[in-house]
């Protein structure tokens, strides 16, 4: 199942890329977008100029997943998300993203891109593929996983807007 999520930020691509490469932001964003779950790990390596990698591992409650899917995933989900960003290319920064749910037959892979928005801000666009290897219920699991991933990415975008406005910073 294809998944596209677009986020917008009221700042330039350079400023947004620097935010995404800030380890404090990565941890804060993960905590803000986890809801009732817990952040187990949030690490960042590299830099904007050379390219960087952000890895987040968190646990989430499954209360918002449809009841027919819960037997496949249990009461809590361990979600591992990795974004690998390349060095900037002009006004664009591109990367790859992988998200997997431990113990569940679901994986999301794709690309992510920062680009100037027409209003002077920045668009962050995720293009991904959600795959579930569950006989008979694969489509239902993929749809539920896509909803959860979309909600998480939208929450991360809201956290980014708040960070740019000064929230969460020391």
GROMACS .gro file of C-alpha atoms in nm:
model
  170
    1UNK     CA    1   0.000   0.000   0.000
    2UNK     CA    2   0.139   0.341  -0.095
    3UNK     CA    3   0.167   0.615   0.165
    4UNK     CA    4   0.235   0.985   0.110
    5UNK     CA    5   0.252   1.232   0.398
    6UNK     CA    6   0.326   1.602   0.351
    7UNK     CA    7   0.433   1.830   0.634
    8UNK     CA    8   0.496   2.203   0.615
    9UNK     CA    9   0.715   2.424   0.829
   10UNK     CA   10   0.731   2.805   0.854
   11UNK     CA   11   1.109   2.815   0.800
   12UNK     CA   12   1.366   2.771   0.524
   13UNK     CA   13   1.498   2.432   0.415
   14UNK     CA   14   1.833   2.508   0.586
   15UNK     CA   15   1.662   2.582   0.918
   16UNK     CA   16   1.439   2.273   0.899
   17UNK     CA   17   1.732   2.049   0.804
   18UNK     CA   18   1.930   2.184   1.102
   19UNK     CA   19   1.631   2.112   1.328
   20UNK     CA   20   1.602   1.754   1.200
   21UNK     CA   21   1.978   1.708   1.261
   22UNK     CA   22   1.955   1.834   1.622
   23UNK     CA   23   1.969   1.543   1.869
   24UNK     CA   24   1.772   1.735   2.131
   25UNK     CA   25   1.496   1.791   1.877
   26UNK     CA   26   1.497   1.425   1.769
   27UNK     CA   27   1.444   1.315   2.131
   28UNK     CA   28   1.186   1.586   2.205
   29UNK     CA   29   0.990   1.516   1.884
   30UNK     CA   30   0.986   1.143   1.955
   31UNK     CA   31   0.854   1.202   2.308
   32UNK     CA   32   0.589   1.449   2.184
   33UNK     CA   33   0.461   1.220   1.907
   34UNK     CA   34   0.454   0.898   2.111
   35UNK     CA   35   0.141   0.988   2.309
   36UNK     CA   36   0.090   0.723   2.578
   37UNK     CA   37   0.397   0.527   2.466
   38UNK     CA   38   0.760   0.555   2.566
   39UNK     CA   39   1.076   0.657   2.381
   40UNK     CA   40   1.330   0.378   2.430
   41UNK     CA   41   1.606   0.525   2.211
   42UNK     CA   42   1.665   0.841   2.008
   43UNK     CA   43   2.007   0.887   1.850
   44UNK     CA   44   2.156   1.109   1.585
   45UNK     CA   45   2.486   1.073   1.400
   46UNK     CA   46   2.646   1.296   1.138
   47UNK     CA   47   2.565   1.653   1.043
   48UNK     CA   48   2.356   1.846   0.795
   49UNK     CA   49   2.658   1.930   0.578
   50UNK     CA   50   2.776   1.571   0.550
   51UNK     CA   51   2.448   1.386   0.587
   52UNK     CA   52   2.299   1.247   0.906
   53UNK     CA   53   2.102   0.957   1.047
   54UNK     CA   54   1.825   0.977   1.308
   55UNK     CA   55   1.713   0.655   1.477
   56UNK     CA   56   1.416   0.637   1.715
   57UNK     CA   57   1.285   0.330   1.893
   58UNK     CA   58   0.960   0.367   2.088
   59UNK     CA   59   0.676   0.159   2.225
   60UNK     CA   60   0.316   0.246   2.151
   61UNK     CA   61  -0.014   0.120   2.285
   62UNK     CA   62  -0.232  -0.065   2.034
   63UNK     CA   63  -0.563   0.076   2.156
   64UNK     CA   64  -0.618   0.268   1.830
   65UNK     CA   65  -0.553  -0.033   1.608
   66UNK     CA   66  -0.864  -0.219   1.489
   67UNK     CA   67  -0.955  -0.512   1.714
   68UNK     CA   68  -0.920  -0.769   1.436
   69UNK     CA   69  -0.555  -0.666   1.387
   70UNK     CA   70  -0.448  -0.671   1.755
   71UNK     CA   71  -0.392  -1.049   1.768
   72UNK     CA   72  -0.112  -0.997   1.515
   73UNK     CA   73   0.064  -0.722   1.713
   74UNK     CA   74  -0.021  -0.764   2.085
   75UNK     CA   75  -0.087  -0.494   2.347
   76UNK     CA   76   0.216  -0.278   2.269
   77UNK     CA   77   0.411  -0.209   1.955
   78UNK     CA   78   0.785  -0.154   1.943
   79UNK     CA   79   0.841   0.079   1.650
   80UNK     CA   80   1.187   0.143   1.505
   81UNK     CA   81   1.220   0.441   1.274
   82UNK     CA   82   1.538   0.536   1.089
   83UNK     CA   83   1.586   0.834   0.860
   84UNK     CA   84   1.910   0.862   0.664
   85UNK     CA   85   1.955   1.210   0.517
   86UNK     CA   86   2.203   1.295   0.243
   87UNK     CA   87   2.404   1.618   0.233
   88UNK     CA   88   2.200   1.908   0.089
   89UNK     CA   89   2.176   1.945  -0.290
   90UNK     CA   90   2.103   2.309  -0.354
   91UNK     CA   91   1.766   2.389  -0.198
   92UNK     CA   92   1.672   2.025  -0.148
   93UNK     CA   93   1.764   1.759   0.107
   94UNK     CA   94   1.666   1.398   0.042
   95UNK     CA   95   1.680   1.082   0.244
   96UNK     CA   96   1.547   0.735   0.296
   97UNK     CA   97   1.321   0.617   0.573
   98UNK     CA   98   1.255   0.273   0.717
   99UNK     CA   99   1.003   0.195   0.985
  100UNK     CA  100   0.943  -0.149   1.125
  101UNK     CA  101   0.725  -0.285   1.399
  102UNK     CA  102   0.908  -0.550   1.600
  103UNK     CA  103   0.714  -0.872   1.632
  104UNK     CA  104   0.466  -0.767   1.365
  105UNK     CA  105   0.482  -0.852   0.998
  106UNK     CA  106   0.478  -0.485   0.893
  107UNK     CA  107   0.748  -0.270   0.736
  108UNK     CA  108   0.741   0.078   0.582
  109UNK     CA  109   1.018   0.189   0.347
  110UNK     CA  110   1.048   0.495   0.132
  111UNK     CA  111   1.202   0.832   0.076
  112UNK     CA  112   1.172   1.170   0.241
  113UNK     CA  113   1.243   1.509   0.087
  114UNK     CA  114   1.279   1.867   0.209
  115UNK     CA  115   1.205   2.134  -0.051
  116UNK     CA  116   1.106   2.500  -0.057
  117UNK     CA  117   0.731   2.557  -0.030
  118UNK     CA  118   0.559   2.819  -0.247
  119UNK     CA  119   0.484   3.031   0.062
  120UNK     CA  120   0.852   3.057   0.155
  121UNK     CA  121   0.846   2.780   0.412
  122UNK     CA  122   0.951   2.418   0.371
  123UNK     CA  123   0.766   2.107   0.259
  124UNK     CA  124   0.873   1.771   0.399
  125UNK     CA  125   0.725   1.490   0.193
  126UNK     CA  126   0.736   1.121   0.280
  127UNK     CA  127   0.674   0.871  -0.001
  128UNK     CA  128   0.652   0.516   0.125
  129UNK     CA  129   0.533   0.165   0.078
  130UNK     CA  130   0.359  -0.022   0.362
  131UNK     CA  131   0.399  -0.400   0.342
  132UNK     CA  132   0.238  -0.659   0.567
  133UNK     CA  133   0.313  -1.028   0.526
  134UNK     CA  134  -0.006  -1.166   0.677
  135UNK     CA  135  -0.211  -1.414   0.476
  136UNK     CA  136  -0.573  -1.311   0.420
  137UNK     CA  137  -0.553  -1.004   0.648
  138UNK     CA  138  -0.255  -0.832   0.481
  139UNK     CA  139  -0.464  -0.547   0.339
  140UNK     CA  140  -0.634  -0.477   0.673
  141UNK     CA  141  -0.300  -0.480   0.856
  142UNK     CA  142  -0.140  -0.253   0.594
  143UNK     CA  143  -0.428  -0.006   0.617
  144UNK     CA  144  -0.411   0.003   0.998
  145UNK     CA  145  -0.032   0.043   0.988
  146UNK     CA  146  -0.057   0.321   0.728
  147UNK     CA  147  -0.306   0.510   0.950
  148UNK     CA  148  -0.075   0.475   1.252
  149UNK     CA  149   0.233   0.585   1.054
  150UNK     CA  150   0.047   0.882   0.904
  151UNK     CA  151  -0.073   0.990   1.251
  152UNK     CA  152   0.280   0.960   1.392
  153UNK     CA  153   0.436   1.159   1.108
  154UNK     CA  154   0.169   1.431   1.136
  155UNK     CA  155   0.236   1.451   1.512
  156UNK     CA  156   0.608   1.480   1.439
  157UNK     CA  157   0.533   1.765   1.197
  158UNK     CA  158   0.330   1.946   1.463
  159UNK     CA  159   0.619   1.898   1.706
  160UNK     CA  160   0.854   2.052   1.447
  161UNK     CA  161   0.633   2.358   1.408
  162UNK     CA  162   0.620   2.396   1.788
  163UNK     CA  163   1.001   2.360   1.811
  164UNK     CA  164   1.052   2.629   1.547
  165UNK     CA  165   0.820   2.855   1.749
  166UNK     CA  166   1.045   2.808   2.054
  167UNK     CA  167   0.872   2.522   2.239
  168UNK     CA  168   1.085   2.246   2.389
  169UNK     CA  169   1.413   2.433   2.352
  170UNK     CA  170   1.636   2.483   2.654
   0.00000   0.00000   0.00000
